[in-house]
Amino acid sequence: GDSVTQMEGPVTLSEEAFLTINCTYTATGYPSLFWYVQYPGEGLQLLLKATKADDKGSNKGFEATYRKETTSFHLEKGSVQVSDSAVYFCALNRGGYQKVTFGTGTKLQVIP
Amino acid sequence: EPEVTQTPSHQVTQMGQEVILRCVPISNHLYFYWYRQILGQKVEFLVSFYNNEISEKSEIFDDQFSVERPDGSNFTLKIRSTKLEDSAMYFCASSLPTNSNQPQHFGDGTRLSIL
């Protein structure tokens, strides 16, 4: 079945540091890939998405590129802020109405 | 921006009692979902619902669980006889009626605590 593997957390960075959170997936066909973010005490918010190979999703300074050859969708941000502290979930689905499969989540803490 | 709304935000229930979690999906969405997240663990799919019937369900979604769309706006998850292991955050989601790759939009969740 489908699965998503992402790097263990927590990740602690200083403000303005470069962020990478690794994500790899296993799925047949051509799934859509997502990053969701969960701020403390809140629900899941879609951060960015990519629907086909070599697509780059971007939002709020975050980027991730759909790499089919390495089955990866790593999340990056050039300069993190304290307000980016949250749990980040990599996820996929087969499209349309199909279920979303989530990774275990990576907690990011940014310190001033 | 339209949102998925869930009530209550926190529900405390005695083991063995029935509980109903409520969701109002985004108004023009036609696919609805429930997920749960046990504390510290990954978000897990429970069930998807379309055209007044279940489209897909996971192994977690056993006979204790049921879903319903009682009117044109609400989507509910019922747990008939709650167990301690049902304690989790439950997320409702909805998506557009299309086969294209539209993302699912999630609510803020209901934290269910079973005592």
PDB file of C-alpha atoms in Angstrom:
ATOM      1  CA  GLY A   1       0.000   0.000   0.000  1.00  0.00           C
ATOM      2  CA  ASP A   2       0.835   3.653  -0.103  1.00  0.00           C
ATOM      3  CA  SER A   3       3.199   5.037   2.495  1.00  0.00           C
ATOM      4  CA  VAL A   4       5.047   8.237   3.355  1.00  0.00           C
ATOM      5  CA  THR A   5       8.286   8.422   5.303  1.00  0.00           C
ATOM      6  CA  GLN A   6       9.594  11.671   6.701  1.00  0.00           C
ATOM      7  CA  MET A   7      12.534  12.569   8.835  1.00  0.00           C
ATOM      8  CA  GLU A   8      12.294  12.224  12.562  1.00  0.00           C
ATOM      9  CA  GLY A   9      11.941  15.290  14.666  1.00  0.00           C
ATOM     10  CA  PRO A  10      12.040  17.438  16.514  1.00  0.00           C
ATOM     11  CA  VAL A  11      14.115  19.794  14.426  1.00  0.00           C
ATOM     12  CA  THR A  12      15.435  22.851  16.230  1.00  0.00           C
ATOM     13  CA  LEU A  13      16.775  25.766  14.215  1.00  0.00           C
ATOM     14  CA  SER A  14      17.797  29.309  14.901  1.00  0.00           C
ATOM     15  CA  GLU A  15      15.835  32.075  13.245  1.00  0.00           C
ATOM     16  CA  GLU A  16      16.950  32.745   9.640  1.00  0.00           C
ATOM     17  CA  ALA A  17      18.485  29.280   9.283  1.00  0.00           C
ATOM     18  CA  PHE A  18      17.871  27.089   6.232  1.00  0.00           C
ATOM     19  CA  LEU A  19      15.277  24.353   6.624  1.00  0.00           C
ATOM     20  CA  THR A  20      15.044  20.978   4.942  1.00  0.00           C
ATOM     21  CA  ILE A  21      12.569  18.302   5.989  1.00  0.00           C
ATOM     22  CA  ASN A  22      13.013  15.109   4.006  1.00  0.00           C
ATOM     23  CA  CYS A  23      10.069  13.145   2.689  1.00  0.00           C
ATOM     24  CA  THR A  24       9.961  10.032   0.526  1.00  0.00           C
ATOM     25  CA  TYR A  25       6.963   8.078  -0.602  1.00  0.00           C
ATOM     26  CA  THR A  26       5.868   4.714  -1.909  1.00  0.00           C
ATOM     27  CA  ALA A  27       2.866   4.587  -4.190  1.00  0.00           C
ATOM     28  CA  THR A  28       1.856   3.128  -7.505  1.00  0.00           C
ATOM     29  CA  GLY A  29       1.028   5.430 -10.349  1.00  0.00           C
ATOM     30  CA  TYR A  30       1.306   9.170 -10.069  1.00  0.00           C
ATOM     31  CA  PRO A  31       0.049  10.421  -6.725  1.00  0.00           C
ATOM     32  CA  SER A  32      -0.386  14.042  -5.769  1.00  0.00           C
ATOM     33  CA  LEU A  33       1.963  15.172  -3.022  1.00  0.00           C
ATOM     34  CA  PHE A  34       1.235  17.634  -0.232  1.00  0.00           C
ATOM     35  CA  TRP A  35       2.740  19.312   2.769  1.00  0.00           C
ATOM     36  CA  TYR A  36       0.323  20.119   5.566  1.00  0.00           C
ATOM     37  CA  VAL A  37       1.205  22.221   8.615  1.00  0.00           C
ATOM     38  CA  GLN A  38      -0.285  22.002  12.095  1.00  0.00           C
ATOM     39  CA  TYR A  39       0.364  25.015  14.328  1.00  0.00           C
ATOM     40  CA  PRO A  40       0.069  24.469  18.095  1.00  0.00           C
ATOM     41  CA  GLY A  41      -3.541  23.918  19.092  1.00  0.00           C
ATOM     42  CA  GLU A  42      -4.816  24.169  15.533  1.00  0.00           C
ATOM     43  CA  GLY A  43      -5.917  21.875  12.725  1.00  0.00           C
ATOM     44  CA  LEU A  44      -4.225  20.798   9.519  1.00  0.00           C
ATOM     45  CA  GLN A  45      -3.619  23.475   6.926  1.00  0.00           C
ATOM     46  CA  LEU A  46      -2.508  22.820   3.396  1.00  0.00           C
ATOM     47  CA  LEU A  47       0.898  24.427   2.926  1.00  0.00           C
ATOM     48  CA  LEU A  48       1.671  23.440  -0.663  1.00  0.00           C
ATOM     49  CA  LYS A  49       1.057  20.751  -3.219  1.00  0.00           C
ATOM     50  CA  ALA A  50       2.430  19.260  -6.442  1.00  0.00           C
ATOM     51  CA  THR A  51       0.444  17.077  -8.784  1.00  0.00           C
ATOM     52  CA  LYS A  52       2.985  15.734 -11.269  1.00  0.00           C
ATOM     53  CA  ALA A  53       6.671  15.001 -11.663  1.00  0.00           C
ATOM     54  CA  ASP A  54       8.995  18.036 -11.563  1.00  0.00           C
ATOM     55  CA  ASP A  55       6.214  20.297 -10.310  1.00  0.00           C
ATOM     56  CA  LYS A  56       7.332  22.719  -7.620  1.00  0.00           C
ATOM     57  CA  GLY A  57       4.834  23.684  -4.949  1.00  0.00           C
ATOM     58  CA  SER A  58       5.480  26.897  -3.055  1.00  0.00           C
ATOM     59  CA  ASN A  59       3.798  28.999  -0.398  1.00  0.00           C
ATOM     60  CA  LYS A  60       4.905  31.412   2.361  1.00  0.00           C
ATOM     61  CA  GLY A  61       8.571  30.954   1.378  1.00  0.00           C
ATOM     62  CA  PHE A  62       8.360  27.152   1.553  1.00  0.00           C
ATOM     63  CA  GLU A  63       9.091  25.029  -1.517  1.00  0.00           C
ATOM     64  CA  ALA A  64       9.021  21.359  -2.438  1.00  0.00           C
ATOM     65  CA  THR A  65       9.703  19.683  -5.779  1.00  0.00           C
ATOM     66  CA  TYR A  66       8.050  16.448  -6.895  1.00  0.00           C
ATOM     67  CA  ARG A  67      10.944  14.128  -7.769  1.00  0.00           C
ATOM     68  CA  LYS A  68       9.628  10.925  -9.285  1.00  0.00           C
ATOM     69  CA  GLU A  69      13.061   9.433  -9.910  1.00  0.00           C
ATOM     70  CA  THR A  70      13.875   9.562  -6.188  1.00  0.00           C
ATOM     71  CA  THR A  71      10.241   9.364  -4.990  1.00  0.00           C
ATOM     72  CA  SER A  72      10.861  12.391  -2.834  1.00  0.00           C
ATOM     73  CA  PHE A  73       9.160  15.660  -1.929  1.00  0.00           C
ATOM     74  CA  HIS A  74      11.519  17.451   0.451  1.00  0.00           C
ATOM     75  CA  LEU A  75      10.324  20.654   2.100  1.00  0.00           C
ATOM     76  CA  GLU A  76      12.707  23.636   2.108  1.00  0.00           C
ATOM     77  CA  LYS A  77      12.722  27.210   3.303  1.00  0.00           C
ATOM     78  CA  GLY A  78      15.613  29.575   2.972  1.00  0.00           C
ATOM     79  CA  SER A  79      15.140  31.534   6.187  1.00  0.00           C
ATOM     80  CA  VAL A  80      12.857  30.275   8.935  1.00  0.00           C
ATOM     81  CA  GLN A  81      11.039  32.466  11.436  1.00  0.00           C
ATOM     82  CA  VAL A  82       9.842  31.779  14.957  1.00  0.00           C
ATOM     83  CA  SER A  83       6.306  31.794  13.578  1.00  0.00           C
ATOM     84  CA  ASP A  84       7.156  28.731  11.447  1.00  0.00           C
ATOM     85  CA  SER A  85       7.310  26.581  14.572  1.00  0.00           C
ATOM     86  CA  ALA A  86       4.777  23.813  13.943  1.00  0.00           C
ATOM     87  CA  VAL A  87       4.423  20.174  12.956  1.00  0.00           C
ATOM     88  CA  TYR A  88       4.840  19.510   9.242  1.00  0.00           C
ATOM     89  CA  PHE A  89       3.190  16.519   7.573  1.00  0.00           C
ATOM     90  CA  CYS A  90       4.122  15.136   4.189  1.00  0.00           C
ATOM     91  CA  ALA A  91       1.194  13.421   2.502  1.00  0.00           C
ATOM     92  CA  LEU A  92      -0.042  11.907  -0.730  1.00  0.00           C
ATOM     93  CA  ASN A  93      -3.210  10.819  -2.406  1.00  0.00           C
ATOM     94  CA  ARG A  94      -4.085   9.161  -5.667  1.00  0.00           C
ATOM     95  CA  GLY A  95      -6.194  12.107  -6.650  1.00  0.00           C
ATOM     96  CA  GLY A  96      -9.790  13.140  -6.547  1.00  0.00           C
ATOM     97  CA  TYR A  97     -11.749  11.724  -3.664  1.00  0.00           C
ATOM     98  CA  GLN A  98      -9.191   9.170  -2.522  1.00  0.00           C
ATOM     99  CA  LYS A  99      -7.884   9.084   1.036  1.00  0.00           C
ATOM    100  CA  VAL A 100      -4.824  11.060   2.064  1.00  0.00           C
ATOM    101  CA  THR A 101      -1.899   9.047   3.440  1.00  0.00           C
ATOM    102  CA  PHE A 102       0.196  10.998   5.928  1.00  0.00           C
ATOM    103  CA  GLY A 103       3.724  10.725   7.187  1.00  0.00           C
ATOM    104  CA  THR A 104       4.381  10.750  10.909  1.00  0.00           C
ATOM    105  CA  GLY A 105       5.002  14.482  11.048  1.00  0.00           C
ATOM    106  CA  THR A 106       8.132  16.478  11.860  1.00  0.00           C
ATOM    107  CA  LYS A 107       8.045  18.984  14.652  1.00  0.00           C
ATOM    108  CA  LEU A 108       9.973  22.173  13.895  1.00  0.00           C
ATOM    109  CA  GLN A 109      11.007  24.547  16.627  1.00  0.00           C
ATOM    110  CA  VAL A 110      12.587  27.848  15.640  1.00  0.00           C
ATOM    111  CA  ILE A 111      14.363  29.761  18.374  1.00  0.00           C
ATOM    112  CA  PRO A 112      15.142  33.482  18.285  1.00  0.00           C
TER     113      PRO A 112
ATOM    114  CA  GLU B   1     -11.802  31.830   2.655  1.00  0.00           C
ATOM    115  CA  PRO B   2     -14.376  29.093   3.296  1.00  0.00           C
ATOM    116  CA  GLU B   3     -13.536  26.701   6.102  1.00  0.00           C
ATOM    117  CA  VAL B   4     -14.474  23.297   7.412  1.00  0.00           C
ATOM    118  CA  THR B   5     -15.854  23.769  10.918  1.00  0.00           C
ATOM    119  CA  GLN B   6     -16.019  21.141  13.632  1.00  0.00           C
ATOM    120  CA  THR B   7     -17.857  21.042  16.936  1.00  0.00           C
ATOM    121  CA  PRO B   8     -17.198  20.622  19.744  1.00  0.00           C
ATOM    122  CA  SER B   9     -13.525  21.486  19.953  1.00  0.00           C
ATOM    123  CA  HIS B  10     -13.151  19.187  22.958  1.00  0.00           C
ATOM    124  CA  GLN B  11     -15.419  16.339  24.062  1.00  0.00           C
ATOM    125  CA  VAL B  12     -14.997  14.413  27.286  1.00  0.00           C
ATOM    126  CA  THR B  13     -17.013  11.196  27.562  1.00  0.00           C
ATOM    127  CA  GLN B  14     -17.225   8.220  29.868  1.00  0.00           C
ATOM    128  CA  MET B  15     -16.137   4.873  28.427  1.00  0.00           C
ATOM    129  CA  GLY B  16     -19.075   2.993  26.963  1.00  0.00           C
ATOM    130  CA  GLN B  17     -21.043   6.118  26.119  1.00  0.00           C
ATOM    131  CA  GLU B  18     -22.045   7.169  22.632  1.00  0.00           C
ATOM    132  CA  VAL B  19     -20.504  10.284  21.137  1.00  0.00           C
ATOM    133  CA  ILE B  20     -21.334  12.286  18.024  1.00  0.00           C
ATOM    134  CA  LEU B  21     -18.767  14.546  16.429  1.00  0.00           C
ATOM    135  CA  ARG B  22     -20.083  17.189  14.077  1.00  0.00           C
ATOM    136  CA  CYS B  23     -18.664  18.835  10.991  1.00  0.00           C
ATOM    137  CA  VAL B  24     -19.852  21.442   8.540  1.00  0.00           C
ATOM    138  CA  PRO B  25     -17.924  20.946   5.287  1.00  0.00           C
ATOM    139  CA  ILE B  26     -17.246  23.701   2.766  1.00  0.00           C
ATOM    140  CA  SER B  27     -20.547  24.429   1.050  1.00  0.00           C
ATOM    141  CA  ASN B  28     -19.777  23.405  -2.533  1.00  0.00           C
ATOM    142  CA  HIS B  29     -17.771  20.327  -1.575  1.00  0.00           C
ATOM    143  CA  LEU B  30     -19.334  16.914  -2.076  1.00  0.00           C
ATOM    144  CA  TYR B  31     -16.691  14.515  -0.759  1.00  0.00           C
ATOM    145  CA  PHE B  32     -16.336  14.211   2.998  1.00  0.00           C
ATOM    146  CA  TYR B  33     -13.828  12.426   5.184  1.00  0.00           C
ATOM    147  CA  TRP B  34     -12.956  11.618   8.762  1.00  0.00           C
ATOM    148  CA  TYR B  35      -9.414  11.105  10.020  1.00  0.00           C
ATOM    149  CA  ARG B  36      -8.031  10.633  13.493  1.00  0.00           C
ATOM    150  CA  GLN B  37      -4.735  11.388  15.174  1.00  0.00           C
ATOM    151  CA  ILE B  38      -3.871   9.588  18.376  1.00  0.00           C
ATOM    152  CA  LEU B  39      -1.606  11.791  20.482  1.00  0.00           C
ATOM    153  CA  GLY B  40       1.926  11.787  19.106  1.00  0.00           C
ATOM    154  CA  GLN B  41       1.074   9.526  16.182  1.00  0.00           C
ATOM    155  CA  LYS B  42       0.328  10.004  12.512  1.00  0.00           C
ATOM    156  CA  VAL B  43      -2.958  11.134  11.047  1.00  0.00           C
ATOM    157  CA  GLU B  44      -4.955   8.061   9.975  1.00  0.00           C
ATOM    158  CA  PHE B  45      -7.794   7.804   7.474  1.00  0.00           C
ATOM    159  CA  LEU B  46     -11.091   6.516   8.816  1.00  0.00           C
ATOM    160  CA  VAL B  47     -13.756   6.901   6.129  1.00  0.00           C
ATOM    161  CA  SER B  48     -14.769   8.781   3.010  1.00  0.00           C
ATOM    162  CA  PHE B  49     -18.358   9.613   2.067  1.00  0.00           C
ATOM    163  CA  TYR B  50     -19.990  10.664  -1.178  1.00  0.00           C
ATOM    164  CA  ASN B  51     -23.549  10.797  -2.446  1.00  0.00           C
ATOM    165  CA  ASN B  52     -24.895   9.633   0.903  1.00  0.00           C
ATOM    166  CA  GLU B  53     -22.838   6.512   1.118  1.00  0.00           C
ATOM    167  CA  ILE B  54     -19.440   5.359   2.287  1.00  0.00           C
ATOM    168  CA  SER B  55     -16.874   5.342  -0.543  1.00  0.00           C
ATOM    169  CA  GLU B  56     -14.006   3.796   1.388  1.00  0.00           C
ATOM    170  CA  LYS B  57     -13.243   2.884   4.972  1.00  0.00           C
ATOM    171  CA  SER B  58     -10.171   1.744   6.836  1.00  0.00           C
ATOM    172  CA  GLU B  59      -9.728  -1.204   9.171  1.00  0.00           C
ATOM    173  CA  ILE B  60     -10.111   1.204  12.073  1.00  0.00           C
ATOM    174  CA  PHE B  61     -13.669   2.035  11.003  1.00  0.00           C
ATOM    175  CA  ASP B  62     -15.406  -0.968  12.526  1.00  0.00           C
ATOM    176  CA  ASP B  63     -19.027  -1.500  13.540  1.00  0.00           C
ATOM    177  CA  GLN B  64     -18.645   0.937  16.426  1.00  0.00           C
ATOM    178  CA  PHE B  65     -18.370   3.795  13.957  1.00  0.00           C
ATOM    179  CA  SER B  66     -20.958   5.293  11.642  1.00  0.00           C
ATOM    180  CA  VAL B  67     -21.239   8.425   9.536  1.00  0.00           C
ATOM    181  CA  GLU B  68     -24.233  10.377   8.421  1.00  0.00           C
ATOM    182  CA  ARG B  69     -25.185  13.483   6.535  1.00  0.00           C
ATOM    183  CA  PRO B  70     -28.443  14.259   8.315  1.00  0.00           C
ATOM    184  CA  ASP B  71     -29.156  17.458   6.384  1.00  0.00           C
ATOM    185  CA  GLY B  72     -27.658  19.610   3.657  1.00  0.00           C
ATOM    186  CA  SER B  73     -24.857  20.985   5.741  1.00  0.00           C
ATOM    187  CA  ASN B  74     -23.763  18.682   8.558  1.00  0.00           C
ATOM    188  CA  PHE B  75     -21.605  15.564   8.422  1.00  0.00           C
ATOM    189  CA  THR B  76     -21.356  13.506  11.603  1.00  0.00           C
ATOM    190  CA  LEU B  77     -19.219  10.734  13.022  1.00  0.00           C
ATOM    191  CA  LYS B  78     -20.842   8.564  15.686  1.00  0.00           C
ATOM    192  CA  ILE B  79     -19.002   6.209  17.988  1.00  0.00           C
ATOM    193  CA  ARG B  80     -21.554   3.909  19.629  1.00  0.00           C
ATOM    194  CA  SER B  81     -19.748   2.607  22.684  1.00  0.00           C
ATOM    195  CA  THR B  82     -16.531   4.472  23.254  1.00  0.00           C
ATOM    196  CA  LYS B  83     -13.333   2.778  24.405  1.00  0.00           C
ATOM    197  CA  LEU B  84     -10.273   4.287  26.017  1.00  0.00           C
ATOM    198  CA  GLU B  85      -8.330   3.798  22.785  1.00  0.00           C
ATOM    199  CA  ASP B  86     -10.789   6.036  20.932  1.00  0.00           C
ATOM    200  CA  SER B  87      -9.176   9.007  22.651  1.00  0.00           C
ATOM    201  CA  ALA B  88      -7.707  11.043  19.804  1.00  0.00           C
ATOM    202  CA  MET B  89      -8.070  14.185  17.729  1.00  0.00           C
ATOM    203  CA  TYR B  90     -10.672  13.653  15.028  1.00  0.00           C
ATOM    204  CA  PHE B  91     -10.425  15.689  11.845  1.00  0.00           C
ATOM    205  CA  CYS B  92     -13.144  16.216   9.293  1.00  0.00           C
ATOM    206  CA  ALA B  93     -12.194  17.110   5.726  1.00  0.00           C
ATOM    207  CA  SER B  94     -13.966  17.892   2.497  1.00  0.00           C
ATOM    208  CA  SER B  95     -13.041  18.261  -1.157  1.00  0.00           C
ATOM    209  CA  LEU B  96     -14.476  19.355  -4.467  1.00  0.00           C
ATOM    210  CA  PRO B  97     -16.521  17.020  -6.669  1.00  0.00           C
ATOM    211  CA  THR B  98     -13.877  16.367  -9.252  1.00  0.00           C
ATOM    212  CA  ASN B  99     -11.385  13.730 -10.241  1.00  0.00           C
ATOM    213  CA  SER B 100      -8.648  16.313 -10.580  1.00  0.00           C
ATOM    214  CA  ASN B 101      -6.091  16.670  -7.855  1.00  0.00           C
ATOM    215  CA  GLN B 102      -7.943  19.000  -5.550  1.00  0.00           C
ATOM    216  CA  PRO B 103      -6.647  18.981  -1.998  1.00  0.00           C
ATOM    217  CA  GLN B 104      -8.750  18.048   0.963  1.00  0.00           C
ATOM    218  CA  HIS B 105      -9.509  20.889   3.345  1.00  0.00           C
ATOM    219  CA  PHE B 106      -9.384  20.034   7.015  1.00  0.00           C
ATOM    220  CA  GLY B 107     -11.171  21.402  10.044  1.00  0.00           C
ATOM    221  CA  ASP B 108      -9.458  22.278  13.314  1.00  0.00           C
ATOM    222  CA  GLY B 109     -10.430  18.940  14.834  1.00  0.00           C
ATOM    223  CA  THR B 110     -12.328  17.680  17.862  1.00  0.00           C
ATOM    224  CA  ARG B 111     -10.253  16.391  20.721  1.00  0.00           C
ATOM    225  CA  LEU B 112     -12.064  13.357  22.149  1.00  0.00           C
ATOM    226  CA  SER B 113     -11.074  12.259  25.635  1.00  0.00           C
ATOM    227  CA  ILE B 114     -12.487   8.980  26.957  1.00  0.00           C
ATOM    228  CA  LEU B 115     -12.392   8.531  30.719  1.00  0.00           C
TER     229      LEU B 115
END
